[in-house]
JSON list of C-alpha atoms in Angstrom, two decimals:
[
{"chain": "A", "resi": 1, "resn": "MET", "atom": "CA", "xyz": [-173.69, 126.42, -51.42]},
{"chain": "A", "resi": 2, "resn": "LEU", "atom": "CA", "xyz": [-177.42, 126.82, -50.83]},
{"chain": "A", "resi": 3, "resn": "THR", "atom": "CA", "xyz": [-176.86, 126.52, -47.08]},
{"chain": "A", "resi": 4, "resn": "ALA", "atom": "CA", "xyz": [-174.30, 129.35, -47.20]},
{"chain": "A", "resi": 5, "resn": "ALA", "atom": "CA", "xyz": [-176.72, 131.62, -49.07]},
{"chain": "A", "resi": 6, "resn": "ILE", "atom": "CA", "xyz": [-179.52, 130.92, -46.57]},
{"chain": "A", "resi": 7, "resn": "THR", "atom": "CA", "xyz": [-177.17, 131.59, -43.68]},
{"chain": "A", "resi": 8, "resn": "GLN", "atom": "CA", "xyz": [-175.99, 134.89, -45.17]},
{"chain": "A", "resi": 9, "resn": "LYS", "atom": "CA", "xyz": [-179.55, 136.18, -45.54]},
{"chain": "A", "resi": 10, "resn": "ASN", "atom": "CA", "xyz": [-179.88, 135.89, -41.78]},
{"chain": "A", "resi": 11, "resn": "HIS", "atom": "CA", "xyz": [-176.87, 138.17, -41.18]},
{"chain": "A", "resi": 12, "resn": "THR", "atom": "CA", "xyz": [-176.89, 141.95, -41.06]},
{"chain": "A", "resi": 13, "resn": "ILE", "atom": "CA", "xyz": [-173.74, 143.93, -41.80]},
{"chain": "A", "resi": 14, "resn": "LEU", "atom": "CA", "xyz": [-173.43, 147.61, -40.85]},
{"chain": "A", "resi": 15, "resn": "ILE", "atom": "CA", "xyz": [-171.08, 149.78, -42.93]},
{"chain": "A", "resi": 16, "resn": "ILE", "atom": "CA", "xyz": [-169.90, 152.94, -41.17]},
{"chain": "A", "resi": 17, "resn": "ASP", "atom": "CA", "xyz": [-167.94, 155.01, -43.70]},
{"chain": "A", "resi": 18, "resn": "ASP", "atom": "CA", "xyz": [-168.10, 158.60, -44.95]},
{"chain": "A", "resi": 19, "resn": "ASN", "atom": "CA", "xyz": [-166.94, 157.80, -48.49]},
{"chain": "A", "resi": 20, "resn": "PRO", "atom": "CA", "xyz": [-169.89, 157.22, -50.87]},
{"chain": "A", "resi": 21, "resn": "THR", "atom": "CA", "xyz": [-167.74, 155.24, -53.33]},
{"chain": "A", "resi": 22, "resn": "ASN", "atom": "CA", "xyz": [-166.58, 152.80, -50.63]},
{"chain": "A", "resi": 23, "resn": "ILE", "atom": "CA", "xyz": [-170.15, 152.45, -49.39]},
{"chain": "A", "resi": 24, "resn": "GLU", "atom": "CA", "xyz": [-171.46, 151.73, -52.88]},
{"chain": "A", "resi": 25, "resn": "VAL", "atom": "CA", "xyz": [-168.81, 149.09, -53.65]},
{"chain": "A", "resi": 26, "resn": "LEU", "atom": "CA", "xyz": [-169.24, 147.36, -50.27]},
{"chain": "A", "resi": 27, "resn": "TYR", "atom": "CA", "xyz": [-173.04, 147.57, -50.36]},
{"chain": "A", "resi": 28, "resn": "GLU", "atom": "CA", "xyz": [-173.26, 146.00, -53.81]},
{"chain": "A", "resi": 29, "resn": "ALA", "atom": "CA", "xyz": [-170.86, 143.17, -52.93]},
{"chain": "A", "resi": 30, "resn": "LEU", "atom": "CA", "xyz": [-172.60, 142.40, -49.64]},
{"chain": "A", "resi": 31, "resn": "ASP", "atom": "CA", "xyz": [-176.11, 142.67, -51.08]},
{"chain": "A", "resi": 32, "resn": "ARG", "atom": "CA", "xyz": [-175.18, 140.47, -54.05]},
{"chain": "A", "resi": 33, "resn": "THR", "atom": "CA", "xyz": [-173.81, 137.87, -51.62]},
{"chain": "A", "resi": 34, "resn": "GLY", "atom": "CA", "xyz": [-177.09, 137.85, -49.70]},
{"chain": "A", "resi": 35, "resn": "TYR", "atom": "CA", "xyz": [-176.37, 139.91, -46.60]},
{"chain": "A", "resi": 36, "resn": "LYS", "atom": "CA", "xyz": [-178.78, 142.50, -45.25]},
{"chain": "A", "resi": 37, "resn": "VAL", "atom": "CA", "xyz": [-176.83, 145.78, -45.28]},
{"chain": "A", "resi": 38, "resn": "LEU", "atom": "CA", "xyz": [-177.22, 148.90, -43.14]},
{"chain": "A", "resi": 39, "resn": "VAL", "atom": "CA", "xyz": [-175.23, 152.08, -43.81]},
{"chain": "A", "resi": 40, "resn": "GLU", "atom": "CA", "xyz": [-174.22, 155.07, -41.70]},
{"chain": "A", "resi": 41, "resn": "MET", "atom": "CA", "xyz": [-171.85, 157.85, -42.74]},
{"chain": "A", "resi": 42, "resn": "ASP", "atom": "CA", "xyz": [-170.43, 158.81, -39.35]},
{"chain": "A", "resi": 43, "resn": "GLY", "atom": "CA", "xyz": [-169.57, 157.28, -36.00]},
{"chain": "A", "resi": 44, "resn": "TYR", "atom": "CA", "xyz": [-172.31, 159.00, -34.00]},
{"chain": "A", "resi": 45, "resn": "HIS", "atom": "CA", "xyz": [-175.12, 157.71, -36.24]},
{"chain": "A", "resi": 46, "resn": "GLY", "atom": "CA", "xyz": [-173.40, 154.33, -36.45]},
{"chain": "A", "resi": 47, "resn": "ILE", "atom": "CA", "xyz": [-173.49, 153.98, -32.66]},
{"chain": "A", "resi": 48, "resn": "GLU", "atom": "CA", "xyz": [-177.18, 154.91, -32.58]},
{"chain": "A", "resi": 49, "resn": "THR", "atom": "CA", "xyz": [-178.00, 152.39, -35.30]},
{"chain": "A", "resi": 50, "resn": "VAL", "atom": "CA", "xyz": [-176.12, 149.62, -33.46]},
{"chain": "A", "resi": 51, "resn": "LYS", "atom": "CA", "xyz": [-178.07, 150.35, -30.25]},
{"chain": "A", "resi": 52, "resn": "ASN", "atom": "CA", "xyz": [-181.43, 150.28, -32.08]},
{"chain": "A", "resi": 53, "resn": "HIS", "atom": "CA", "xyz": [-180.72, 147.57, -34.68]},
{"chain": "A", "resi": 54, "resn": "PRO", "atom": "CA", "xyz": [-177.69, 145.50, -33.61]},
{"chain": "A", "resi": 55, "resn": "PRO", "atom": "CA", "xyz": [-175.96, 144.06, -36.67]},
{"chain": "A", "resi": 56, "resn": "ASP", "atom": "CA", "xyz": [-174.06, 140.79, -36.75]},
{"chain": "A", "resi": 57, "resn": "LEU", "atom": "CA", "xyz": [-170.86, 142.54, -37.87]},
{"chain": "A", "resi": 58, "resn": "ILE", "atom": "CA", "xyz": [-169.61, 146.10, -38.43]},
{"chain": "A", "resi": 59, "resn": "LEU", "atom": "CA", "xyz": [-167.29, 147.35, -41.20]},
{"chain": "A", "resi": 60, "resn": "LEU", "atom": "CA", "xyz": [-165.84, 150.54, -39.74]},
{"chain": "A", "resi": 61, "resn": "ASP", "atom": "CA", "xyz": [-163.75, 153.27, -41.37]},
{"chain": "A", "resi": 62, "resn": "VAL", "atom": "CA", "xyz": [-161.23, 155.06, -39.15]},
{"chain": "A", "resi": 63, "resn": "MET", "atom": "CA", "xyz": [-160.98, 158.51, -40.74]},
{"chain": "A", "resi": 64, "resn": "MET", "atom": "CA", "xyz": [-164.41, 160.14, -40.52]},
{"chain": "A", "resi": 65, "resn": "PRO", "atom": "CA", "xyz": [-165.69, 163.57, -39.51]},
{"chain": "A", "resi": 66, "resn": "GLY", "atom": "CA", "xyz": [-166.85, 163.98, -35.93]},
{"chain": "A", "resi": 67, "resn": "ILE", "atom": "CA", "xyz": [-165.82, 160.98, -33.89]},
{"chain": "A", "resi": 68, "resn": "ASP", "atom": "CA", "xyz": [-163.36, 158.78, -35.73]},
{"chain": "A", "resi": 69, "resn": "GLY", "atom": "CA", "xyz": [-163.54, 155.02, -36.10]},
{"chain": "A", "resi": 70, "resn": "PHE", "atom": "CA", "xyz": [-161.22, 154.35, -33.16]},
{"chain": "A", "resi": 71, "resn": "GLU", "atom": "CA", "xyz": [-163.49, 156.32, -30.80]},
{"chain": "A", "resi": 72, "resn": "THR", "atom": "CA", "xyz": [-166.58, 154.73, -32.34]},
{"chain": "A", "resi": 73, "resn": "CYS", "atom": "CA", "xyz": [-165.10, 151.29, -31.67]},
{"chain": "A", "resi": 74, "resn": "ARG", "atom": "CA", "xyz": [-164.12, 152.25, -28.12]},
{"chain": "A", "resi": 75, "resn": "GLN", "atom": "CA", "xyz": [-167.68, 153.40, -27.35]},
{"chain": "A", "resi": 76, "resn": "LEU", "atom": "CA", "xyz": [-169.27, 150.28, -28.88]},
{"chain": "A", "resi": 77, "resn": "LYS", "atom": "CA", "xyz": [-166.92, 147.95, -27.00]},
{"chain": "A", "resi": 78, "resn": "SER", "atom": "CA", "xyz": [-167.66, 149.74, -23.70]},
{"chain": "A", "resi": 79, "resn": "GLN", "atom": "CA", "xyz": [-171.39, 148.94, -23.79]},
{"chain": "A", "resi": 80, "resn": "PRO", "atom": "CA", "xyz": [-172.70, 145.50, -22.73]},
{"chain": "A", "resi": 81, "resn": "ILE", "atom": "CA", "xyz": [-175.35, 145.47, -25.46]},
{"chain": "A", "resi": 82, "resn": "THR", "atom": "CA", "xyz": [-172.84, 146.16, -28.27]},
{"chain": "A", "resi": 83, "resn": "CYS", "atom": "CA", "xyz": [-169.49, 144.86, -26.99]},
{"chain": "A", "resi": 84, "resn": "GLU", "atom": "CA", "xyz": [-169.74, 141.40, -28.57]},
{"chain": "A", "resi": 85, "resn": "ILE", "atom": "CA", "xyz": [-170.44, 142.60, -32.12]},
{"chain": "A", "resi": 86, "resn": "PRO", "atom": "CA", "xyz": [-167.38, 141.93, -34.31]},
{"chain": "A", "resi": 87, "resn": "ILE", "atom": "CA", "xyz": [-165.82, 145.06, -35.81]},
{"chain": "A", "resi": 88, "resn": "ILE", "atom": "CA", "xyz": [-163.56, 144.99, -38.86]},
{"chain": "A", "resi": 89, "resn": "PHE", "atom": "CA", "xyz": [-161.68, 148.21, -39.51]},
{"chain": "A", "resi": 90, "resn": "MET", "atom": "CA", "xyz": [-161.44, 149.17, -43.20]},
{"chain": "A", "resi": 91, "resn": "THR", "atom": "CA", "xyz": [-159.13, 152.12, -43.68]},
{"chain": "A", "resi": 92, "resn": "ALA", "atom": "CA", "xyz": [-156.33, 153.64, -45.71]},
{"chain": "A", "resi": 93, "resn": "LEU", "atom": "CA", "xyz": [-154.25, 153.86, -42.52]},
{"chain": "A", "resi": 94, "resn": "ASN", "atom": "CA", "xyz": [-151.74, 151.04, -42.97]},
{"chain": "A", "resi": 95, "resn": "ASP", "atom": "CA", "xyz": [-149.18, 151.86, -40.29]},
{"chain": "A", "resi": 96, "resn": "THR", "atom": "CA", "xyz": [-148.55, 149.03, -37.83]},
{"chain": "A", "resi": 97, "resn": "THR", "atom": "CA", "xyz": [-149.26, 151.41, -34.94]},
{"chain": "A", "resi": 98, "resn": "ASP", "atom": "CA", "xyz": [-152.76, 152.09, -36.30]},
{"chain": "A", "resi": 99, "resn": "LYS", "atom": "CA", "xyz": [-153.44, 148.40, -36.84]},
{"chain": "A", "resi": 100, "resn": "VAL", "atom": "CA", "xyz": [-152.33, 147.52, -33.30]},
{"chain": "A", "resi": 101, "resn": "LYS", "atom": "CA", "xyz": [-154.42, 150.38, -31.88]},
{"chain": "A", "resi": 102, "resn": "GLY", "atom": "CA", "xyz": [-157.52, 149.15, -33.72]},
{"chain": "A", "resi": 103, "resn": "LEU", "atom": "CA", "xyz": [-157.07, 145.57, -32.56]},
{"chain": "A", "resi": 104, "resn": "ALA", "atom": "CA", "xyz": [-156.31, 146.70, -28.99]},
{"chain": "A", "resi": 105, "resn": "LEU", "atom": "CA", "xyz": [-159.62, 148.60, -28.95]},
{"chain": "A", "resi": 106, "resn": "GLY", "atom": "CA", "xyz": [-161.43, 145.33, -29.65]},
{"chain": "A", "resi": 107, "resn": "ALA", "atom": "CA", "xyz": [-161.67, 145.04, -33.43]},
{"chain": "A", "resi": 108, "resn": "VAL", "atom": "CA", "xyz": [-161.43, 141.48, -34.74]},
{"chain": "A", "resi": 109, "resn": "ASP", "atom": "CA", "xyz": [-159.69, 142.41, -37.99]},
{"chain": "A", "resi": 110, "resn": "TYR", "atom": "CA", "xyz": [-158.13, 145.29, -39.95]},
{"chain": "A", "resi": 111, "resn": "ILE", "atom": "CA", "xyz": [-158.31, 145.62, -43.71]},
{"chain": "A", "resi": 112, "resn": "THR", "atom": "CA", "xyz": [-156.38, 148.33, -45.53]},
{"chain": "A", "resi": 113, "resn": "LYS", "atom": "CA", "xyz": [-157.80, 150.21, -48.51]},
{"chain": "A", "resi": 114, "resn": "PRO", "atom": "CA", "xyz": [-157.87, 149.78, -51.38]},
{"chain": "A", "resi": 115, "resn": "PHE", "atom": "CA", "xyz": [-159.49, 146.46, -50.56]},
{"chain": "A", "resi": 116, "resn": "GLN", "atom": "CA", "xyz": [-160.28, 143.37, -52.60]},
{"chain": "A", "resi": 117, "resn": "GLN", "atom": "CA", "xyz": [-163.98, 142.43, -52.47]},
{"chain": "A", "resi": 118, "resn": "GLU", "atom": "CA", "xyz": [-163.25, 138.70, -52.29]},
{"chain": "A", "resi": 119, "resn": "GLU", "atom": "CA", "xyz": [-160.95, 139.19, -49.31]},
{"chain": "A", "resi": 120, "resn": "VAL", "atom": "CA", "xyz": [-163.51, 141.33, -47.47]},
{"chain": "A", "resi": 121, "resn": "LEU", "atom": "CA", "xyz": [-166.25, 138.76, -48.07]},
{"chain": "A", "resi": 122, "resn": "ALA", "atom": "CA", "xyz": [-163.97, 135.93, -46.91]},
{"chain": "A", "resi": 123, "resn": "ARG", "atom": "CA", "xyz": [-163.02, 137.75, -43.71]},
{"chain": "A", "resi": 124, "resn": "ILE", "atom": "CA", "xyz": [-166.66, 138.61, -42.98]},
{"chain": "A", "resi": 125, "resn": "SER", "atom": "CA", "xyz": [-167.61, 134.96, -43.42]},
{"chain": "A", "resi": 126, "resn": "VAL", "atom": "CA", "xyz": [-164.84, 133.80, -41.06]},
{"chain": "A", "resi": 127, "resn": "HIS", "atom": "CA", "xyz": [-165.77, 136.28, -38.34]},
{"chain": "A", "resi": 128, "resn": "LEU", "atom": "CA", "xyz": [-169.48, 135.50, -38.59]},
{"chain": "A", "resi": 129, "resn": "LYS", "atom": "CA", "xyz": [-168.72, 131.79, -38.22]},
{"chain": "A", "resi": 130, "resn": "LEU", "atom": "CA", "xyz": [-166.50, 132.49, -35.21]},
{"chain": "A", "resi": 131, "resn": "ARG", "atom": "CA", "xyz": [-169.21, 134.61, -33.62]},
{"chain": "A", "resi": 132, "resn": "GLN", "atom": "CA", "xyz": [-171.79, 131.87, -34.19]},
{"chain": "A", "resi": 133, "resn": "ALA", "atom": "CA", "xyz": [-169.47, 129.27, -32.66]},
{"chain": "A", "resi": 134, "resn": "ASN", "atom": "CA", "xyz": [-168.88, 131.49, -29.62]},
{"chain": "A", "resi": 135, "resn": "LEU", "atom": "CA", "xyz": [-172.62, 132.01, -29.17]},
{"chain": "A", "resi": 136, "resn": "GLU", "atom": "CA", "xyz": [-173.24, 128.27, -29.34]},
{"chain": "A", "resi": 137, "resn": "LEU", "atom": "CA", "xyz": [-170.45, 127.58, -26.82]},
{"chain": "A", "resi": 138, "resn": "SER", "atom": "CA", "xyz": [-171.92, 130.15, -24.47]},
{"chain": "A", "resi": 139, "resn": "GLN", "atom": "CA", "xyz": [-175.36, 128.55, -24.74]},
{"chain": "A", "resi": 140, "resn": "HIS", "atom": "CA", "xyz": [-173.93, 125.09, -24.05]},
{"chain": "A", "resi": 141, "resn": "LYS", "atom": "CA", "xyz": [-172.03, 126.47, -21.06]},
{"chain": "A", "resi": 142, "resn": "ASP", "atom": "CA", "xyz": [-175.23, 127.96, -19.66]},
{"chain": "A", "resi": 143, "resn": "ILE", "atom": "CA", "xyz": [-177.08, 124.66, -20.12]},
{"chain": "A", "resi": 144, "resn": "LEU", "atom": "CA", "xyz": [-174.30, 122.71, -18.40]},
{"chain": "A", "resi": 145, "resn": "GLU", "atom": "CA", "xyz": [-174.21, 125.17, -15.49]},
{"chain": "A", "resi": 146, "resn": "GLN", "atom": "CA", "xyz": [-177.98, 124.79, -15.06]},
{"chain": "A", "resi": 147, "resn": "ARG", "atom": "CA", "xyz": [-177.66, 121.01, -15.01]},
{"chain": "A", "resi": 148, "resn": "VAL", "atom": "CA", "xyz": [-174.91, 121.16, -12.37]},
{"chain": "A", "resi": 149, "resn": "GLN", "atom": "CA", "xyz": [-177.10, 123.33, -10.13]}
]
């Protein structure tokens, strides 16, 4: 358990949501678990924060003023510097069409509101572990390619 807590302190989660209640609940749960948490209340500022301070994972609402979460995701996934950051949509939109659209844009998961804190934390943990495994595989691939050359 100590190892998990140490690992979590090394991870930064960005919440992009325009609802102060959702932000507060998520922030408290993530902070209590040991994550570093960043918050933005709209897609435009979220994109700027990601470019300047890339998080390890993004929790992204769909329905926001200005650019919505789908467009925010599309823009983040189109940039080499931000395209590998896992995005989990968290929204009240629960139609299958919306879920498929979010995943097709590059999100790794889709959680409908109201959400359960334990489920959100579990999904974050899974996606951070997957990202770490992919990074390690990529590093090993690079080392092997160098050895072959």
